[in-house]
Amino acid sequence: MGKFRISQEYSNKHTGLDLVGVDSKEIHSTVNGVVDYAGWENAGNHKQGFGQYVRIKDNTTGHEYYFGHLSEIKVKVGQAVKITDVIGIEGSTGYSTGSHCHYEIRRKPGVAYRGTVNVSEVSGIPNNVGGTYDDGYRTNKNNETTNNQPQKETKVITNCSMLNLRGNASYGNNVYKAVKAGTKVEYLGIENGWAKISYEGRTLYCGKNYLK
């Protein structure tokens, strides 16, 4: 999508972010996972709900990622997708007043509100109307997508002697490895209040206050 702006914030009443593409109307997967729904919310009423939407189950957390109001769908149910794959085209199908993509995360499919995750916190997209965000992608003059993502940010583990790196964003029996202070990792953002990092080729999690 490249640059896009936020047209409606995440809140208790609006459980996702509404995103409007500036550089492109292509919608990219934000997770590595499997498409478990791709179609109309209600085939008999194209003005209902999400309209045409794609739902992807994240391989790591099991959370369901929703991409709603699409004008066109580019994937099929059962298809494996990775981060940056094009899954659809922004539109205004369903209950919508203008072209945008409704981006939402739920713990389980169909369970709204109580089952919704704060998509702004997980994705790092600022939760403010009119604000802009850049996912690093562009389309060239032939309308082909090119990857212009910035280099990943390197951070150092500090404020402790040893730190547990975990396989998912939670406490429990999920420790991959304990590493010493001074260890360098690639910082990927915040997910569910944890720092998401890359280390030894794996996506892992640690306390965000231990990175500098």
mmCIF file of C-alpha atoms in Angstrom:
data_model
loop_
_atom_site.group_PDB
_atom_site.id
_atom_site.type_symbol
_atom_site.label_atom_id
_atom_site.label_comp_id
_atom_site.label_asym_id
_atom_site.label_seq_id
_atom_site.Cartn_x
_atom_site.Cartn_y
_atom_site.Cartn_z
ATOM 1 C CA MET A 1 0.000 0.000 0.000
ATOM 2 C CA GLY A 2 2.905 2.412 0.630
ATOM 3 C CA LYS A 3 1.660 5.575 2.305
ATOM 4 C CA PHE A 4 -1.873 5.593 3.670
ATOM 5 C CA ARG A 5 -3.895 7.739 6.036
ATOM 6 C CA ILE A 6 -6.182 6.850 8.915
ATOM 7 C CA SER A 7 -9.800 7.880 8.307
ATOM 8 C CA GLN A 8 -11.275 6.356 11.476
ATOM 9 C CA GLU A 9 -9.594 5.347 14.722
ATOM 10 C CA TYR A 10 -9.744 2.150 16.741
ATOM 11 C CA SER A 11 -12.091 2.401 19.761
ATOM 12 C CA ASN A 12 -14.484 0.323 21.854
ATOM 13 C CA LYS A 13 -17.243 1.136 19.347
ATOM 14 C CA HIS A 14 -15.132 0.925 16.166
ATOM 15 C CA THR A 15 -13.003 -2.160 16.645
ATOM 16 C CA GLY A 16 -10.522 -1.606 13.838
ATOM 17 C CA LEU A 17 -8.641 1.038 11.877
ATOM 18 C CA ASP A 18 -9.966 2.485 8.615
ATOM 19 C CA LEU A 19 -7.060 2.977 6.203
ATOM 20 C CA VAL A 20 -7.081 4.881 2.897
ATOM 21 C CA GLY A 21 -4.274 4.203 0.427
ATOM 22 C CA VAL A 22 -2.310 7.191 -0.869
ATOM 23 C CA ASP A 23 0.369 5.533 -3.038
ATOM 24 C CA SER A 24 -1.642 2.447 -3.999
ATOM 25 C CA LYS A 25 -4.991 0.749 -3.410
ATOM 26 C CA GLU A 26 -3.411 -2.708 -3.101
ATOM 27 C CA ILE A 27 -3.943 -4.351 0.291
ATOM 28 C CA HIS A 28 -1.071 -6.483 1.598
ATOM 29 C CA SER A 29 -1.118 -9.223 4.212
ATOM 30 C CA THR A 30 0.364 -8.026 7.491
ATOM 31 C CA VAL A 31 0.993 -11.551 8.831
ATOM 32 C CA ASN A 32 2.253 -14.960 7.797
ATOM 33 C CA GLY A 33 -0.759 -17.227 7.859
ATOM 34 C CA VAL A 34 -3.579 -18.981 6.024
ATOM 35 C CA VAL A 35 -6.653 -17.422 4.418
ATOM 36 C CA ASP A 36 -9.691 -18.887 6.176
ATOM 37 C CA TYR A 37 -12.309 -16.619 4.560
ATOM 38 C CA ALA A 38 -12.413 -14.685 1.291
ATOM 39 C CA GLY A 39 -15.743 -13.416 -0.014
ATOM 40 C CA TRP A 40 -18.870 -11.441 0.790
ATOM 41 C CA GLU A 41 -20.089 -11.116 4.353
ATOM 42 C CA ASN A 42 -23.570 -11.467 2.881
ATOM 43 C CA ALA A 43 -23.751 -12.565 -0.745
ATOM 44 C CA GLY A 44 -27.401 -11.542 -0.827
ATOM 45 C CA ASN A 45 -26.775 -8.018 0.476
ATOM 46 C CA HIS A 46 -23.583 -6.346 -0.709
ATOM 47 C CA LYS A 47 -24.248 -3.348 1.552
ATOM 48 C CA GLN A 48 -23.935 -5.347 4.772
ATOM 49 C CA GLY A 49 -20.998 -5.316 7.165
ATOM 50 C CA PHE A 50 -17.522 -5.817 5.734
ATOM 51 C CA GLY A 51 -18.833 -6.359 2.183
ATOM 52 C CA GLN A 52 -16.077 -8.266 0.422
ATOM 53 C CA TYR A 53 -13.404 -9.173 2.945
ATOM 54 C CA VAL A 54 -10.430 -11.425 3.598
ATOM 55 C CA ARG A 55 -9.724 -13.091 6.940
ATOM 56 C CA ILE A 56 -6.262 -14.520 7.670
ATOM 57 C CA LYS A 57 -5.288 -16.710 10.631
ATOM 58 C CA ASP A 58 -1.851 -15.733 11.926
ATOM 59 C CA ASN A 59 0.547 -18.690 12.152
ATOM 60 C CA THR A 60 2.150 -17.364 15.345
ATOM 61 C CA THR A 61 -0.681 -16.126 17.569
ATOM 62 C CA GLY A 62 -3.723 -17.779 16.006
ATOM 63 C CA HIS A 63 -5.387 -14.378 15.874
ATOM 64 C CA GLU A 64 -7.704 -13.585 12.958
ATOM 65 C CA TYR A 65 -6.805 -10.572 10.791
ATOM 66 C CA TYR A 66 -9.712 -8.936 8.908
ATOM 67 C CA PHE A 67 -9.392 -6.770 5.785
ATOM 68 C CA GLY A 68 -12.826 -5.369 4.920
ATOM 69 C CA HIS A 69 -14.701 -3.372 2.243
ATOM 70 C CA LEU A 70 -12.534 -4.669 -0.615
ATOM 71 C CA SER A 71 -13.444 -3.979 -4.230
ATOM 72 C CA GLU A 72 -11.556 -7.089 -5.355
ATOM 73 C CA ILE A 73 -10.170 -10.194 -3.643
ATOM 74 C CA LYS A 74 -6.849 -11.674 -4.813
ATOM 75 C CA VAL A 75 -6.616 -14.804 -2.614
ATOM 76 C CA LYS A 76 -8.577 -18.012 -1.956
ATOM 77 C CA VAL A 77 -9.578 -19.894 1.178
ATOM 78 C CA GLY A 78 -6.812 -22.276 2.258
ATOM 79 C CA GLN A 79 -4.090 -20.248 0.556
ATOM 80 C CA ALA A 80 -0.902 -19.675 2.547
ATOM 81 C CA VAL A 81 0.175 -16.035 2.548
ATOM 82 C CA LYS A 82 3.163 -14.182 3.882
ATOM 83 C CA ILE A 83 3.680 -10.613 4.980
ATOM 84 C CA THR A 84 3.512 -8.215 1.959
ATOM 85 C CA ASP A 85 1.528 -10.593 -0.315
ATOM 86 C CA VAL A 86 -1.246 -8.729 -2.154
ATOM 87 C CA ILE A 87 -4.592 -10.057 -0.905
ATOM 88 C CA GLY A 88 -7.045 -7.559 -2.388
ATOM 89 C CA ILE A 89 -7.863 -4.065 -3.603
ATOM 90 C CA GLU A 90 -9.258 -1.289 -1.411
ATOM 91 C CA GLY A 91 -12.919 -0.458 -2.013
ATOM 92 C CA SER A 92 -16.220 0.623 -0.510
ATOM 93 C CA THR A 93 -18.295 -2.579 -0.408
ATOM 94 C CA GLY A 94 -20.508 -3.404 2.541
ATOM 95 C CA TYR A 95 -21.505 -0.805 5.135
ATOM 96 C CA SER A 96 -19.139 1.902 3.918
ATOM 97 C CA THR A 97 -19.295 5.581 3.010
ATOM 98 C CA GLY A 98 -16.057 5.813 1.039
ATOM 99 C CA SER A 99 -13.107 3.829 -0.273
ATOM 100 C CA HIS A 100 -10.964 2.383 2.534
ATOM 101 C CA CYS A 101 -9.817 -0.864 4.130
ATOM 102 C CA HIS A 102 -11.182 -1.763 7.562
ATOM 103 C CA TYR A 103 -8.282 -3.468 9.376
ATOM 104 C CA GLU A 104 -9.192 -5.471 12.481
ATOM 105 C CA ILE A 105 -7.755 -8.252 14.652
ATOM 106 C CA ARG A 106 -9.792 -10.751 16.676
ATOM 107 C CA ARG A 107 -8.795 -13.647 18.897
ATOM 108 C CA LYS A 108 -11.466 -15.839 17.287
ATOM 109 C CA PRO A 109 -13.448 -15.494 14.033
ATOM 110 C CA GLY A 110 -16.852 -13.898 14.457
ATOM 111 C CA VAL A 111 -16.236 -12.790 18.054
ATOM 112 C CA ALA A 112 -16.326 -8.990 17.931
ATOM 113 C CA TYR A 113 -15.833 -6.437 20.721
ATOM 114 C CA ARG A 114 -14.736 -8.664 23.639
ATOM 115 C CA GLY A 115 -12.648 -10.749 21.268
ATOM 116 C CA THR A 116 -11.070 -7.782 19.482
ATOM 117 C CA VAL A 117 -7.381 -6.946 19.862
ATOM 118 C CA ASN A 118 -6.119 -3.349 19.799
ATOM 119 C CA VAL A 119 -4.951 -3.249 16.186
ATOM 120 C CA SER A 120 -3.122 0.057 16.654
ATOM 121 C CA GLU A 121 -1.012 -1.336 19.485
ATOM 122 C CA VAL A 122 -0.230 -4.564 17.638
ATOM 123 C CA SER A 123 0.572 -3.000 14.263
ATOM 124 C CA GLY A 124 2.228 0.216 15.420
ATOM 125 C CA ILE A 125 -0.065 2.251 13.157
ATOM 126 C CA PRO A 126 -0.830 5.550 14.935
ATOM 127 C CA ASN A 127 -4.374 5.713 16.274
ATOM 128 C CA ASN A 128 -5.235 9.200 15.076
ATOM 129 C CA VAL A 129 -7.559 10.360 12.313
ATOM 130 C CA GLY A 130 -5.717 12.188 9.553
ATOM 131 C CA GLY A 131 -2.390 10.670 10.534
ATOM 132 C CA THR A 132 -0.335 8.867 7.915
ATOM 133 C CA TYR A 133 1.732 5.715 7.997
ATOM 134 C CA ASP A 134 4.196 4.203 5.538
ATOM 135 C CA ASP A 135 4.526 0.440 5.109
ATOM 136 C CA GLY A 136 7.461 0.917 2.726
ATOM 137 C CA TYR A 137 5.751 -0.238 -0.474
ATOM 138 C CA ARG A 138 5.268 1.698 -3.709
ATOM 139 C CA THR A 139 3.854 1.105 -7.172
ATOM 140 C CA ASN A 140 5.950 2.121 -10.175
ATOM 141 C CA LYS A 141 4.703 3.728 -13.407
ATOM 142 C CA ASN A 142 3.581 0.291 -14.649
ATOM 143 C CA ASN A 143 1.506 -0.143 -11.449
ATOM 144 C CA GLU A 144 3.860 -2.891 -10.250
ATOM 145 C CA THR A 145 4.530 -3.178 -6.551
ATOM 146 C CA THR A 146 8.086 -2.592 -5.400
ATOM 147 C CA ASN A 147 9.543 -3.142 -1.934
ATOM 148 C CA ASN A 148 11.098 0.025 -0.545
ATOM 149 C CA GLN A 149 10.906 -0.959 3.092
ATOM 150 C CA PRO A 150 13.457 0.724 5.346
ATOM 151 C CA GLN A 151 16.137 -1.339 7.047
ATOM 152 C CA LYS A 152 15.078 -3.052 10.256
ATOM 153 C CA GLU A 153 16.066 -1.231 13.422
ATOM 154 C CA THR A 154 18.804 -2.854 15.505
ATOM 155 C CA LYS A 155 18.478 -2.606 19.283
ATOM 156 C CA VAL A 156 20.545 -3.845 22.220
ATOM 157 C CA ILE A 157 19.269 -5.745 25.252
ATOM 158 C CA THR A 158 19.956 -3.777 28.418
ATOM 159 C CA ASN A 159 18.702 -3.167 31.996
ATOM 160 C CA CYS A 160 19.248 -6.824 32.966
ATOM 161 C CA SER A 161 21.950 -9.484 33.152
ATOM 162 C CA MET A 162 19.941 -12.126 31.244
ATOM 163 C CA LEU A 163 16.676 -11.845 29.319
ATOM 164 C CA ASN A 164 14.273 -14.556 28.183
ATOM 165 C CA LEU A 165 13.308 -14.418 24.511
ATOM 166 C CA ARG A 166 9.868 -15.980 24.062
ATOM 167 C CA GLY A 167 8.127 -17.728 21.189
ATOM 168 C CA ASN A 168 4.940 -15.706 21.596
ATOM 169 C CA ALA A 169 3.783 -12.473 23.202
ATOM 170 C CA SER A 170 2.899 -13.880 26.627
ATOM 171 C CA TYR A 171 4.304 -15.438 29.772
ATOM 172 C CA GLY A 172 4.357 -19.197 30.136
ATOM 173 C CA ASN A 173 6.407 -22.184 29.027
ATOM 174 C CA ASN A 174 7.463 -20.523 25.775
ATOM 175 C CA VAL A 175 11.080 -19.459 26.336
ATOM 176 C CA TYR A 176 13.259 -19.957 23.252
ATOM 177 C CA LYS A 177 16.535 -18.788 24.745
ATOM 178 C CA ALA A 178 17.966 -16.618 27.530
ATOM 179 C CA VAL A 179 20.514 -14.093 26.242
ATOM 180 C CA LYS A 180 22.965 -11.741 27.922
ATOM 181 C CA ALA A 181 22.785 -7.971 28.137
ATOM 182 C CA GLY A 182 24.465 -6.396 25.124
ATOM 183 C CA THR A 183 22.959 -8.893 22.672
ATOM 184 C CA LYS A 184 21.824 -7.225 19.441
ATOM 185 C CA VAL A 185 18.400 -7.990 17.968
ATOM 186 C CA GLU A 186 16.288 -6.629 15.114
ATOM 187 C CA TYR A 187 13.327 -4.675 16.449
ATOM 188 C CA LEU A 188 10.023 -5.304 14.604
ATOM 189 C CA GLY A 189 7.580 -3.272 16.698
ATOM 190 C CA ILE A 190 5.120 -3.865 19.541
ATOM 191 C CA GLU A 191 2.608 -6.717 19.717
ATOM 192 C CA ASN A 192 0.193 -7.134 22.646
ATOM 193 C CA GLY A 193 2.456 -4.937 24.765
ATOM 194 C CA TRP A 194 5.605 -6.996 24.034
ATOM 195 C CA ALA A 195 8.580 -6.078 21.864
ATOM 196 C CA LYS A 196 8.552 -8.158 18.674
ATOM 197 C CA ILE A 197 12.082 -8.976 17.517
ATOM 198 C CA SER A 198 14.049 -11.095 15.086
ATOM 199 C CA TYR A 199 16.899 -13.194 16.505
ATOM 200 C CA GLU A 200 18.716 -16.159 14.962
ATOM 201 C CA GLY A 201 16.263 -16.101 12.090
ATOM 202 C CA ARG A 202 13.249 -16.441 14.389
ATOM 203 C CA THR A 203 10.473 -14.016 15.287
ATOM 204 C CA LEU A 204 10.486 -13.764 19.075
ATOM 205 C CA TYR A 205 9.211 -11.549 21.903
ATOM 206 C CA CYS A 206 10.659 -9.896 24.994
ATOM 207 C CA GLY A 207 9.861 -7.137 27.479
ATOM 208 C CA LYS A 208 9.862 -3.818 25.644
ATOM 209 C CA ASN A 209 11.622 -2.037 28.508
ATOM 210 C CA TYR A 210 14.752 -4.158 28.016
ATOM 211 C CA LEU A 211 15.603 -2.805 24.563
ATOM 212 C CA LYS A 212 17.592 0.320 23.785
#
